[in-house]
PDB file of N, CA and C in Angstrom:
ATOM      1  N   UNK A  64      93.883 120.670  78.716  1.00 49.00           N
ATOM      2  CA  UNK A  64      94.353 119.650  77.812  1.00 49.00           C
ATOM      3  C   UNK A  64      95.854 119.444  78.031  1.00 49.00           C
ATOM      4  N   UNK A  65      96.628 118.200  78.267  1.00 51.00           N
ATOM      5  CA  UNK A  65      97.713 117.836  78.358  1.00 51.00           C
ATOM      6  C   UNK A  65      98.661 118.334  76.975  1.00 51.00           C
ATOM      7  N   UNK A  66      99.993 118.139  77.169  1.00 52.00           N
ATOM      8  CA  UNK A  66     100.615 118.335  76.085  1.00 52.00           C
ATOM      9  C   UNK A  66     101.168 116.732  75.941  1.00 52.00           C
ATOM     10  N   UNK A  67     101.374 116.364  74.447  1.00 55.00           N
ATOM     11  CA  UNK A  67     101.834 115.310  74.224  1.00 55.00           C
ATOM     12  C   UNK A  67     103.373 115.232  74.522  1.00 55.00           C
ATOM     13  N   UNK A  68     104.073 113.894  75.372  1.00 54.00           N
ATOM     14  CA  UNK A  68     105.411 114.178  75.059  1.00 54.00           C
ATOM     15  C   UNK A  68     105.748 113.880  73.760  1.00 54.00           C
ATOM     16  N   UNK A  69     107.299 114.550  73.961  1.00 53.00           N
ATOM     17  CA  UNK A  69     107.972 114.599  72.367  1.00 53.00           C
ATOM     18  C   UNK A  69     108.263 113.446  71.923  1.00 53.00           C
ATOM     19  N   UNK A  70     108.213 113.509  70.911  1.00 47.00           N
ATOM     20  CA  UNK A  70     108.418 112.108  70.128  1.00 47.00           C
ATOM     21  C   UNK A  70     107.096 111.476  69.413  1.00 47.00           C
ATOM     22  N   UNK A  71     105.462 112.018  70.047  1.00 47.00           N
ATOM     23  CA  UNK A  71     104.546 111.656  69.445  1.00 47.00           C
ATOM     24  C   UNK A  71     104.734 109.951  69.759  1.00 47.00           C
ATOM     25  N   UNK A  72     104.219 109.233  69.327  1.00 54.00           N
ATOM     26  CA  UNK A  72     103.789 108.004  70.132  1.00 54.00           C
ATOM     27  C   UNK A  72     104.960 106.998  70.361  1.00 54.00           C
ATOM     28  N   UNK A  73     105.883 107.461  69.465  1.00 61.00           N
ATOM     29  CA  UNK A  73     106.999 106.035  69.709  1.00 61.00           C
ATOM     30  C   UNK A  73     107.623 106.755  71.170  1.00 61.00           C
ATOM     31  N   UNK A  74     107.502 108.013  71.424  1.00 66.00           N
ATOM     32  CA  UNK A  74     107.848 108.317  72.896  1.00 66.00           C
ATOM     33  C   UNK A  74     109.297 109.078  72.205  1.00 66.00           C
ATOM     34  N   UNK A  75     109.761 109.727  73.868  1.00 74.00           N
ATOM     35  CA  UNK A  75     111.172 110.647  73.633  1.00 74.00           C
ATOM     36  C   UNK A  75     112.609 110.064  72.978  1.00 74.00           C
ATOM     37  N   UNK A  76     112.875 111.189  72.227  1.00 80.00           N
ATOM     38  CA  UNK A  76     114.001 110.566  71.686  1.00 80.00           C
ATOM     39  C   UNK A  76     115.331 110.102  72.212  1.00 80.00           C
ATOM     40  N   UNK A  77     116.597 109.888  71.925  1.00 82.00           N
ATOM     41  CA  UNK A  77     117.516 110.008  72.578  1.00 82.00           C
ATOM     42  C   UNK A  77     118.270 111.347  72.623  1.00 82.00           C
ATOM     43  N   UNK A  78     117.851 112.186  72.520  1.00 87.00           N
ATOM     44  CA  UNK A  78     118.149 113.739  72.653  1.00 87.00           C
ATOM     45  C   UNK A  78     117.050 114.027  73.192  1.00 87.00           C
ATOM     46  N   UNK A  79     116.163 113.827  73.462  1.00 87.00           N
ATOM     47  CA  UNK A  79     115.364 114.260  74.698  1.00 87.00           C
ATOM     48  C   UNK A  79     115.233 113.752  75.473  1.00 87.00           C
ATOM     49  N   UNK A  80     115.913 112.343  75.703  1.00 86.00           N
ATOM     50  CA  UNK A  80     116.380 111.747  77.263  1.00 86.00           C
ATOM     51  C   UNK A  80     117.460 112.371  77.828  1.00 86.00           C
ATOM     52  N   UNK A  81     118.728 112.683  76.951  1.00 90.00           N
ATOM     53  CA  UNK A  81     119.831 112.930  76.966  1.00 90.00           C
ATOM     54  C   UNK A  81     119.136 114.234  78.019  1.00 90.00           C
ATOM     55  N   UNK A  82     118.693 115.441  77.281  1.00 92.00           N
ATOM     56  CA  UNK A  82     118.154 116.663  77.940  1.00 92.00           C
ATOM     57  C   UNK A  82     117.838 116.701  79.359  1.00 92.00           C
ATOM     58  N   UNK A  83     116.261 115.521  79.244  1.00 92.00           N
ATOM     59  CA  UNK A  83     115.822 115.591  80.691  1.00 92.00           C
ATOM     60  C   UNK A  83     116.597 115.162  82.024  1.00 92.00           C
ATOM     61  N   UNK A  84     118.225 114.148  81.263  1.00 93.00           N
ATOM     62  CA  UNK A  84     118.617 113.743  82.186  1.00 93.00           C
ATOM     63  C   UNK A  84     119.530 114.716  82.966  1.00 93.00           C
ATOM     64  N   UNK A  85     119.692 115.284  81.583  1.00 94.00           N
ATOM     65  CA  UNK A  85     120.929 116.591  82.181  1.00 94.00           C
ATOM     66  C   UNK A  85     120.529 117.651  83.478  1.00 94.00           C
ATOM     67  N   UNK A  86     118.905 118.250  82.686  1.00 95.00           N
ATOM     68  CA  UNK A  86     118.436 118.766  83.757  1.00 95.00           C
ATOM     69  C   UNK A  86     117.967 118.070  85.147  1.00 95.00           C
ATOM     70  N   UNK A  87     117.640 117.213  85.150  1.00 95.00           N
ATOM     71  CA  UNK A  87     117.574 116.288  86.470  1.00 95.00           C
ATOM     72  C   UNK A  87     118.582 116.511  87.301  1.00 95.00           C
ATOM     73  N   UNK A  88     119.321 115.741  86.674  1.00 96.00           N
ATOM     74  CA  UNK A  88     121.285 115.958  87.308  1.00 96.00           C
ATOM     75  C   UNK A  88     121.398 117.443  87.708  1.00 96.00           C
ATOM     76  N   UNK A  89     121.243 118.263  86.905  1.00 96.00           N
ATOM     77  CA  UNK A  89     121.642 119.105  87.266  1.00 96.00           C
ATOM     78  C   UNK A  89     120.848 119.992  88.323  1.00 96.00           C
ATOM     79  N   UNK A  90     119.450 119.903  88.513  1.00 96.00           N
ATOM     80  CA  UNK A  90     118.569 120.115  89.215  1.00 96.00           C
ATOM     81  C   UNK A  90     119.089 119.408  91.141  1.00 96.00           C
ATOM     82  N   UNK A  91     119.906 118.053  90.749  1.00 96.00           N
ATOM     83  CA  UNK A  91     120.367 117.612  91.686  1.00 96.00           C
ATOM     84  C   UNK A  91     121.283 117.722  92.466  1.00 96.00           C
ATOM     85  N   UNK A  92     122.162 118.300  91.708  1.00 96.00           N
ATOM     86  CA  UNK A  92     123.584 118.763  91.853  1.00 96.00           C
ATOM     87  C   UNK A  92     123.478 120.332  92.334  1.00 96.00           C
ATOM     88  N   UNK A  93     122.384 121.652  92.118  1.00 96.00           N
ATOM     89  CA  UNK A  93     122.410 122.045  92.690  1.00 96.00           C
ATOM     90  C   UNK A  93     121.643 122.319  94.041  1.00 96.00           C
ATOM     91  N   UNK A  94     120.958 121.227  94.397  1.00 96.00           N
ATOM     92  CA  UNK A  94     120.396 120.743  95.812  1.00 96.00           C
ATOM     93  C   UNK A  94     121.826 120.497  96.191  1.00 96.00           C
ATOM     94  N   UNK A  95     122.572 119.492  96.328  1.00 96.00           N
ATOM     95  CA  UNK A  95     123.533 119.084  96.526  1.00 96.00           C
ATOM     96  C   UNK A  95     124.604 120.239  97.105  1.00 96.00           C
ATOM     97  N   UNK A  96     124.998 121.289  96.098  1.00 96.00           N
ATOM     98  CA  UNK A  96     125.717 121.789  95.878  1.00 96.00           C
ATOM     99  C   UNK A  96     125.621 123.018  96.776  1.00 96.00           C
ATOM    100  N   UNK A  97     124.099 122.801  97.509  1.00 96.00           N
ATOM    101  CA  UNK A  97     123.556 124.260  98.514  1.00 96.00           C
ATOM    102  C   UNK A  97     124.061 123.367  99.611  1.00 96.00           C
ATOM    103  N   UNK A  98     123.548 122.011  99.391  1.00 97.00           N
ATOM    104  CA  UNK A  98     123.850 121.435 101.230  1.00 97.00           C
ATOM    105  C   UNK A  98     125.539 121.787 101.412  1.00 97.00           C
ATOM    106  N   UNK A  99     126.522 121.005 100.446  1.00 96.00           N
ATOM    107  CA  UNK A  99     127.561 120.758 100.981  1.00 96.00           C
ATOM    108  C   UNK A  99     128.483 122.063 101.073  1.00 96.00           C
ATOM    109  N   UNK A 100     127.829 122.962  99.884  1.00 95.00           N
ATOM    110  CA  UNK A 100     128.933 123.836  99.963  1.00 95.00           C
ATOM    111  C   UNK A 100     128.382 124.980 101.258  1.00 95.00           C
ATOM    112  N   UNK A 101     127.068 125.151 101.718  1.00 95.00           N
ATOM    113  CA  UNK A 101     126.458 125.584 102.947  1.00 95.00           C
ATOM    114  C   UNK A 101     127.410 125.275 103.857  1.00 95.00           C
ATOM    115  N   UNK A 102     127.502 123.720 104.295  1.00 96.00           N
ATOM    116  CA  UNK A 102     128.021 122.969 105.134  1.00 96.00           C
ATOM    117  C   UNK A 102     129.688 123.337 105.452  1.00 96.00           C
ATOM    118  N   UNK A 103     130.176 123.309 104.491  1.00 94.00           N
ATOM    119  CA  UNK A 103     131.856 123.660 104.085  1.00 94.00           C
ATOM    120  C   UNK A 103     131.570 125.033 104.140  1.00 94.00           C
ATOM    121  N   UNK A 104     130.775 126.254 104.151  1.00 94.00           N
ATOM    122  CA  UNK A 104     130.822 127.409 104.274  1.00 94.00           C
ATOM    123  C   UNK A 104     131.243 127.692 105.714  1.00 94.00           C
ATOM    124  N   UNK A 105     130.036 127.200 106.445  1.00 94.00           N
ATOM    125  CA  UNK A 105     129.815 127.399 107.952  1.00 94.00           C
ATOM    126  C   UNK A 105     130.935 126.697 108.179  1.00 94.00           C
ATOM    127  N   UNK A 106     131.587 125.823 107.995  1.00 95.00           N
ATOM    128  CA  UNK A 106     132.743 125.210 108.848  1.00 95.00           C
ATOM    129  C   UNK A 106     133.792 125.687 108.660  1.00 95.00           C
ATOM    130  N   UNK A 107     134.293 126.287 107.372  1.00 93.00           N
ATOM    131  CA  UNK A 107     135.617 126.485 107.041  1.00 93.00           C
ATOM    132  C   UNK A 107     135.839 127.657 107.177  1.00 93.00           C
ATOM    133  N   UNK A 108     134.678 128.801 106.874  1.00 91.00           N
ATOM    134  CA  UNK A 108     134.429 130.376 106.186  1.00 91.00           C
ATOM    135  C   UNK A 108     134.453 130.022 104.988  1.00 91.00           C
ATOM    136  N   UNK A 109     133.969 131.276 104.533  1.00 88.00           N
ATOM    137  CA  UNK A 109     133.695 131.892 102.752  1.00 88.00           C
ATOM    138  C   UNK A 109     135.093 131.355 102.374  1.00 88.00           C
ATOM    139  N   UNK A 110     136.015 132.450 102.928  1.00 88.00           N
ATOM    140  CA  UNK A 110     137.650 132.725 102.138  1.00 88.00           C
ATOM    141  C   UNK A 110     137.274 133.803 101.704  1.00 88.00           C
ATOM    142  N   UNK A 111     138.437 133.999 100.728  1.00 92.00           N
ATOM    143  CA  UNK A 111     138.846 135.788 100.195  1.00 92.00           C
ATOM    144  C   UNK A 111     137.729 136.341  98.900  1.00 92.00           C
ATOM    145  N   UNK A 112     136.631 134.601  98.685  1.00 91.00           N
ATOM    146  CA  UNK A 112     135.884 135.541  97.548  1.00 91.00           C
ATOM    147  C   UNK A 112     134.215 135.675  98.157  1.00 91.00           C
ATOM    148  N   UNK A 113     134.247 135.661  99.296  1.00 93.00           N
ATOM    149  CA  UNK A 113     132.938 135.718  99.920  1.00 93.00           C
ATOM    150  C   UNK A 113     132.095 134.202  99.890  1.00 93.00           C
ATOM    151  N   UNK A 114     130.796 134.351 100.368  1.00 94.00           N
ATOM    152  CA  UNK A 114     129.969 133.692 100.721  1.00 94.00           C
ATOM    153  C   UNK A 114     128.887 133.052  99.607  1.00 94.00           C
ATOM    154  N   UNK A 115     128.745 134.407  98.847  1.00 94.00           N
ATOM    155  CA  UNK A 115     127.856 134.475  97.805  1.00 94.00           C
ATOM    156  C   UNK A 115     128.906 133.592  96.389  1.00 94.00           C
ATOM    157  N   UNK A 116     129.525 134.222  96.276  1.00 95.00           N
ATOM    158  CA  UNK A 116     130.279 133.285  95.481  1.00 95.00           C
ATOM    159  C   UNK A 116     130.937 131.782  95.693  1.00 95.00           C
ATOM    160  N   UNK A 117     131.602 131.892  96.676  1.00 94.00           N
ATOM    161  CA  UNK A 117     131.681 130.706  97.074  1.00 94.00           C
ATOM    162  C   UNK A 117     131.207 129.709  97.075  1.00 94.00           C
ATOM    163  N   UNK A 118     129.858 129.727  97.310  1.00 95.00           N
ATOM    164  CA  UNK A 118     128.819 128.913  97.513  1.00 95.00           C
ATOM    165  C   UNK A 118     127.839 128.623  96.356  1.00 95.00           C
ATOM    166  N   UNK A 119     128.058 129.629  95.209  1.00 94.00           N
ATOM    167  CA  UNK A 119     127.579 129.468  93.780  1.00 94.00           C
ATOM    168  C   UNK A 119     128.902 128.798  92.529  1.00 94.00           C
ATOM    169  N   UNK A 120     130.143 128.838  93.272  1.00 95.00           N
ATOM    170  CA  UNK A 120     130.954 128.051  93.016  1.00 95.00           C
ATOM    171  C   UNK A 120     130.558 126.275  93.156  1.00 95.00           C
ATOM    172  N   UNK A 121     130.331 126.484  94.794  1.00 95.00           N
ATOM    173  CA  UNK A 121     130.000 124.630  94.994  1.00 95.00           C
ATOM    174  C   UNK A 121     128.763 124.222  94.437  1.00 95.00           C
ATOM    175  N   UNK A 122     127.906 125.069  93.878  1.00 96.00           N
ATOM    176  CA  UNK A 122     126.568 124.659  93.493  1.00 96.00           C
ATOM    177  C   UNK A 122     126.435 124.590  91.842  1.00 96.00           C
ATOM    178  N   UNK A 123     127.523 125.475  91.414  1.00 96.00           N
ATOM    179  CA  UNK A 123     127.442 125.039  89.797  1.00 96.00           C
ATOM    180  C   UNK A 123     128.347 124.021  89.634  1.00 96.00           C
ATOM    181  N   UNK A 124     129.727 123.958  90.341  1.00 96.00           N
ATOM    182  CA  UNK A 124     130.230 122.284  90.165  1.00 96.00           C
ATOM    183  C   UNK A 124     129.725 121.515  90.270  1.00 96.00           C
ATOM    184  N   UNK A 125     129.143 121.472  91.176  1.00 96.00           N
ATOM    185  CA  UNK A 125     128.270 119.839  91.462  1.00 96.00           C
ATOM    186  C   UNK A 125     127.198 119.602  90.200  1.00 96.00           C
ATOM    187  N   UNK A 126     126.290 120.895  89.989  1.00 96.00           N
ATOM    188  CA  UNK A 126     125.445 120.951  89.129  1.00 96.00           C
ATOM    189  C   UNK A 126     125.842 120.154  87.644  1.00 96.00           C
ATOM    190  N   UNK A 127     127.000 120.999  87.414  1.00 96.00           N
ATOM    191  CA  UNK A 127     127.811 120.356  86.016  1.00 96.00           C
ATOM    192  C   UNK A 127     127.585 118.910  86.143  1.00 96.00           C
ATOM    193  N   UNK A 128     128.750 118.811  87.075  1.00 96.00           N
ATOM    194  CA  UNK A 128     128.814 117.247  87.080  1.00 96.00           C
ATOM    195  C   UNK A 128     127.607 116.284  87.654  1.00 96.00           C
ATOM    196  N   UNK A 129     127.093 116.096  88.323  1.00 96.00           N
ATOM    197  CA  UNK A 129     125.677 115.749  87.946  1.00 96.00           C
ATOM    198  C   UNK A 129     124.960 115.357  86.783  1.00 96.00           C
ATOM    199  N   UNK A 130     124.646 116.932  86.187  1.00 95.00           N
ATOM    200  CA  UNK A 130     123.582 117.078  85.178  1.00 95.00           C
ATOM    201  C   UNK A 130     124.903 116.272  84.501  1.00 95.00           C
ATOM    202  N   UNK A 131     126.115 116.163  84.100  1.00 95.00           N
ATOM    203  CA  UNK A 131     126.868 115.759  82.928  1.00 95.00           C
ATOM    204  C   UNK A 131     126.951 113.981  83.208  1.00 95.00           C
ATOM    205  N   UNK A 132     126.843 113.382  83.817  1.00 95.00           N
ATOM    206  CA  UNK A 132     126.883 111.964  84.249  1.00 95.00           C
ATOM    207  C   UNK A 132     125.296 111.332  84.112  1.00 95.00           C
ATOM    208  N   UNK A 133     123.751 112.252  84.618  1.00 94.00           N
ATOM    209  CA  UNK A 133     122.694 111.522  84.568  1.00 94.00           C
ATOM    210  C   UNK A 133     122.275 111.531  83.165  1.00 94.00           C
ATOM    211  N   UNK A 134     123.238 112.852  82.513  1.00 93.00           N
ATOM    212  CA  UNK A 134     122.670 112.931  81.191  1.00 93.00           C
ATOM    213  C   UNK A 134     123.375 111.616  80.069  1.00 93.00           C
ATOM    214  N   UNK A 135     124.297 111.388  80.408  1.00 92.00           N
ATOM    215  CA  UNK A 135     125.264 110.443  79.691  1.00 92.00           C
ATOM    216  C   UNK A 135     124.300 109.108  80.236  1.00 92.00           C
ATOM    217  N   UNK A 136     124.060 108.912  81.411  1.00 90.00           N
ATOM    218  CA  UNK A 136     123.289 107.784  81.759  1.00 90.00           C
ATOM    219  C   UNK A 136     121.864 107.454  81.380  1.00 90.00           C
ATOM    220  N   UNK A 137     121.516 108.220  80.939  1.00 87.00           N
ATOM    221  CA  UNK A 137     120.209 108.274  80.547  1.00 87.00           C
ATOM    222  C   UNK A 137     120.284 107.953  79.263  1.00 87.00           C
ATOM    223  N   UNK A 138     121.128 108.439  78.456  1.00 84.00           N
ATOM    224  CA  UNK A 138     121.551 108.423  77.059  1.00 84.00           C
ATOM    225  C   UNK A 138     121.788 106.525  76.779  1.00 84.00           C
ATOM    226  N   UNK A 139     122.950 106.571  77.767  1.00 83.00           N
ATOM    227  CA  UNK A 139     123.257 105.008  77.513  1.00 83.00           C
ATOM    228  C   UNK A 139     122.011 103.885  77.522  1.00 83.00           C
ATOM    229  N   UNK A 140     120.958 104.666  78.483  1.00 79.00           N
ATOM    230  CA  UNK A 140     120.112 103.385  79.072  1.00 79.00           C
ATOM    231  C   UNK A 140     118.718 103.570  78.223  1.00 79.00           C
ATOM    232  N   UNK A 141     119.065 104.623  77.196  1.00 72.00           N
ATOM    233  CA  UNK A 141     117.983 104.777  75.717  1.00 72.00           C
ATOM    234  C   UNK A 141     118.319 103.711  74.752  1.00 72.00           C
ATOM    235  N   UNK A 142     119.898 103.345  74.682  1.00 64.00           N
ATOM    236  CA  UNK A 142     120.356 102.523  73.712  1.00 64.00           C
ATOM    237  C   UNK A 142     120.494 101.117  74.105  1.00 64.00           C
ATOM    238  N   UNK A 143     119.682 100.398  73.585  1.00 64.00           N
ATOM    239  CA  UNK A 143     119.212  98.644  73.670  1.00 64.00           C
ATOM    240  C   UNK A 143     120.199  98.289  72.408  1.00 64.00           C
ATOM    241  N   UNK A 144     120.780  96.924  73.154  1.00 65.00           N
ATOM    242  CA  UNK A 144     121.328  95.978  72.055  1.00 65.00           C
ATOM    243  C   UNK A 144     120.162  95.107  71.606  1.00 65.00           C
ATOM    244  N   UNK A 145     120.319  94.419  70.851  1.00 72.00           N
ATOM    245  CA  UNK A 145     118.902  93.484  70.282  1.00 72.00           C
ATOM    246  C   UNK A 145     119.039  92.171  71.180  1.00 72.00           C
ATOM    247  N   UNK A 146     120.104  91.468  71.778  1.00 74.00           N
ATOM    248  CA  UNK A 146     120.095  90.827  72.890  1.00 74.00           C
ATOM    249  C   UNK A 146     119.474  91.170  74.020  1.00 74.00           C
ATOM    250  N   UNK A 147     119.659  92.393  74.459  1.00 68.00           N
ATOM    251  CA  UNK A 147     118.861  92.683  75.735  1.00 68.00           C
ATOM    252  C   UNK A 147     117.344  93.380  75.165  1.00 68.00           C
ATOM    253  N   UNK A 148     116.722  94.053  74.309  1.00 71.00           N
ATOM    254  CA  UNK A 148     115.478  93.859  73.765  1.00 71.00           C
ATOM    255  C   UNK A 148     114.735  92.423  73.439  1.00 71.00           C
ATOM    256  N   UNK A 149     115.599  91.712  73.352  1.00 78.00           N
ATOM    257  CA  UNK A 149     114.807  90.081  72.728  1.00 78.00           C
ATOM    258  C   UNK A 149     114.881  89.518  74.231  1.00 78.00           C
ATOM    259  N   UNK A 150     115.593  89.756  75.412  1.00 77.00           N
ATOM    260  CA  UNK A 150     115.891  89.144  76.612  1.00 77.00           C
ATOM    261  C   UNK A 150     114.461  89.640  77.581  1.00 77.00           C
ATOM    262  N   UNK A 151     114.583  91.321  77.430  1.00 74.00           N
ATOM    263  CA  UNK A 151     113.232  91.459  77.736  1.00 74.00           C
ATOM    264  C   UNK A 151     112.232  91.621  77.553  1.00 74.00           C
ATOM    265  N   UNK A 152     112.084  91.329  76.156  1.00 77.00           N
ATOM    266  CA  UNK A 152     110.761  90.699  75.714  1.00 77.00           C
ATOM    267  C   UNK A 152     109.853  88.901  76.099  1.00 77.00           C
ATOM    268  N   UNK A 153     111.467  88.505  75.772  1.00 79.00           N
ATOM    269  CA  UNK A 153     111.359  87.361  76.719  1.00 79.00           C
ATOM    270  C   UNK A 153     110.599  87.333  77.963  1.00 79.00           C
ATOM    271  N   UNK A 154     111.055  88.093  78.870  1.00 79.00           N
ATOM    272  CA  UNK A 154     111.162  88.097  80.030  1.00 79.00           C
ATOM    273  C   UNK A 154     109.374  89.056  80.604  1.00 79.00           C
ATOM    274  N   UNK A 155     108.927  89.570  79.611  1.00 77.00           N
ATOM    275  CA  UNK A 155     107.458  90.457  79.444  1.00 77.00           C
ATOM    276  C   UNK A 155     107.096  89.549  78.929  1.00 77.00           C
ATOM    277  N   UNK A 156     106.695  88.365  78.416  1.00 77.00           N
ATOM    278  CA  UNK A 156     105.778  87.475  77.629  1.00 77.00           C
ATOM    279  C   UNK A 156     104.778  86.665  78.736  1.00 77.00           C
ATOM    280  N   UNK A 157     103.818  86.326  77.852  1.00 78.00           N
ATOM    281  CA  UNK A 157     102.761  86.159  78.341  1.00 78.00           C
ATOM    282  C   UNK A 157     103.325  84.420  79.041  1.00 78.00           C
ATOM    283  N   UNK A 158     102.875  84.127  79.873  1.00 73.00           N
ATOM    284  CA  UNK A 158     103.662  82.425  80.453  1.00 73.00           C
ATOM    285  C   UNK A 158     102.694  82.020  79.994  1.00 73.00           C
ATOM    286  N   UNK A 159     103.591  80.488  79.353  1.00 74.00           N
ATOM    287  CA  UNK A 159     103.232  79.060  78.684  1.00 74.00           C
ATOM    288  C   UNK A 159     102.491  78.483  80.149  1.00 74.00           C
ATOM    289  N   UNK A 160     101.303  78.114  79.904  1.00 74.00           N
ATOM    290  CA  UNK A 160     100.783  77.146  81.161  1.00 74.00           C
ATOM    291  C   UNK A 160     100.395  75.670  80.287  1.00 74.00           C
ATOM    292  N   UNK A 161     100.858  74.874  81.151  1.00 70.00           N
ATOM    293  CA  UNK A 161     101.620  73.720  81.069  1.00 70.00           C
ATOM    294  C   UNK A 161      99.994  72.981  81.790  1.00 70.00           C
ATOM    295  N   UNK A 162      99.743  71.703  80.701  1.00 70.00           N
ATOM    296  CA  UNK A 162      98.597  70.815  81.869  1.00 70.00           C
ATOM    297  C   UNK A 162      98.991  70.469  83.258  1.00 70.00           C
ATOM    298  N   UNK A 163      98.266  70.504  83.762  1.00 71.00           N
ATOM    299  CA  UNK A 163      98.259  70.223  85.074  1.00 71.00           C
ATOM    300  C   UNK A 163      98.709  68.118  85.185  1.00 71.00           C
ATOM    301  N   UNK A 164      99.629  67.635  85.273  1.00 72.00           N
ATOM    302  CA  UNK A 164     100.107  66.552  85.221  1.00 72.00           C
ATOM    303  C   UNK A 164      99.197  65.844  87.044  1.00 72.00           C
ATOM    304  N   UNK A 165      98.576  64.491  86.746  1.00 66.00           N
ATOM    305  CA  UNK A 165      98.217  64.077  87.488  1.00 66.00           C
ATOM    306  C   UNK A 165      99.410  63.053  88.699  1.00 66.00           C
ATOM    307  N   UNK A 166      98.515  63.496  89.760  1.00 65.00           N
ATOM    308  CA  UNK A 166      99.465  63.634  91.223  1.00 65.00           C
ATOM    309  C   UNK A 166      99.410  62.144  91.471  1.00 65.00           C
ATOM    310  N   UNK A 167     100.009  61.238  92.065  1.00 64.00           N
ATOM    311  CA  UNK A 167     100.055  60.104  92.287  1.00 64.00           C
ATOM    312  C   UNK A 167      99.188  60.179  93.861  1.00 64.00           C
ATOM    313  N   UNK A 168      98.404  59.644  94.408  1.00 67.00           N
ATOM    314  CA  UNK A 168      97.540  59.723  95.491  1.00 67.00           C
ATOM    315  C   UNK A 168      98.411  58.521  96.375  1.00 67.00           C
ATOM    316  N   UNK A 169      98.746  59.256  97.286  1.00 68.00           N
ATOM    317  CA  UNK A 169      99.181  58.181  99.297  1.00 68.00           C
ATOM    318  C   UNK A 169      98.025  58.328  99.733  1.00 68.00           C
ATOM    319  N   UNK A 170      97.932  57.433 100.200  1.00 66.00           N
ATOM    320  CA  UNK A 170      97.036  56.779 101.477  1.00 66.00           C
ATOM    321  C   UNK A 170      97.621  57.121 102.591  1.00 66.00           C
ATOM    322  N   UNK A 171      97.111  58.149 103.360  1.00 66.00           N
ATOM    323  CA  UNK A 171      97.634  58.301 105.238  1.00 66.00           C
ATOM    324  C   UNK A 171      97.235  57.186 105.780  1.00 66.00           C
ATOM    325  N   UNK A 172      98.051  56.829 106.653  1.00 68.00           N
ATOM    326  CA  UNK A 172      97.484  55.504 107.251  1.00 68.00           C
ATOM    327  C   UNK A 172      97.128  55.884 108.527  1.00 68.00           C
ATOM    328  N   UNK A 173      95.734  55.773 109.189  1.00 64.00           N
ATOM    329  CA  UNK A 173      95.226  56.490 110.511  1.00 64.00           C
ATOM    330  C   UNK A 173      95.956  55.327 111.670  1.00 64.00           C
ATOM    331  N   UNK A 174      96.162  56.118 112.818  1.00 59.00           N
ATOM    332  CA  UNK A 174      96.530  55.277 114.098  1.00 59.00           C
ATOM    333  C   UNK A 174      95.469  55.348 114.889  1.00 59.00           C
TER     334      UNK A 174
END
């Protein structure tokens, strides 16, 4: 049996977009944060605090910032003005079909 998401039927809140976005981001940021700081490992060296750290340095920065920007974005893109809800409702509506207006008939003239 599935679990319902949160929010029950009106769907997730804006604190549980906010959440999932953070972890996303941040899920992304430390992909990110293995490639580049990998990358900048092997090229530059560790330095004076090793490898292991170093490299859990570039992977929780990125992580932060990430998870801290998709989460803010996610947040923003929960909150509708009533202009852009009425725009795309508009824009989801069922189309007006219009009679079919009669065609004026040419004659081809054969050679």
């Amino acid at each position: 049996m599935s679990v319902p998401a949160a929010g029950g039927r009106h769907g997730p809140s804006t604190v549980d977009k906010l959440k999932m976005g953070g972890m996303i981001g941040g899920s992304v940021g430390l992909v990110m944060g293995f490639l580049f700081g990998g990358f900048n490992i092997a090229r530059h060296g560790a330095g004076p605090n090793g490898v292991l750290r170093t490299l859990g340095q570039y992977m929780l920065g990125s992580a932060a910032t990430f998870g801290f920007f998709m989460s803010i974005g996610s947040a923003i893109r929960t909150d509708g003005s009533p202009t852009a809800m009425e725009a795309f409702a508009r824009a989801h509506a069922r189309p007006i079909v219009l009679p079919r207006r009669a065609r004026p008939r040419f004659d081809v003239q054969q050679r």
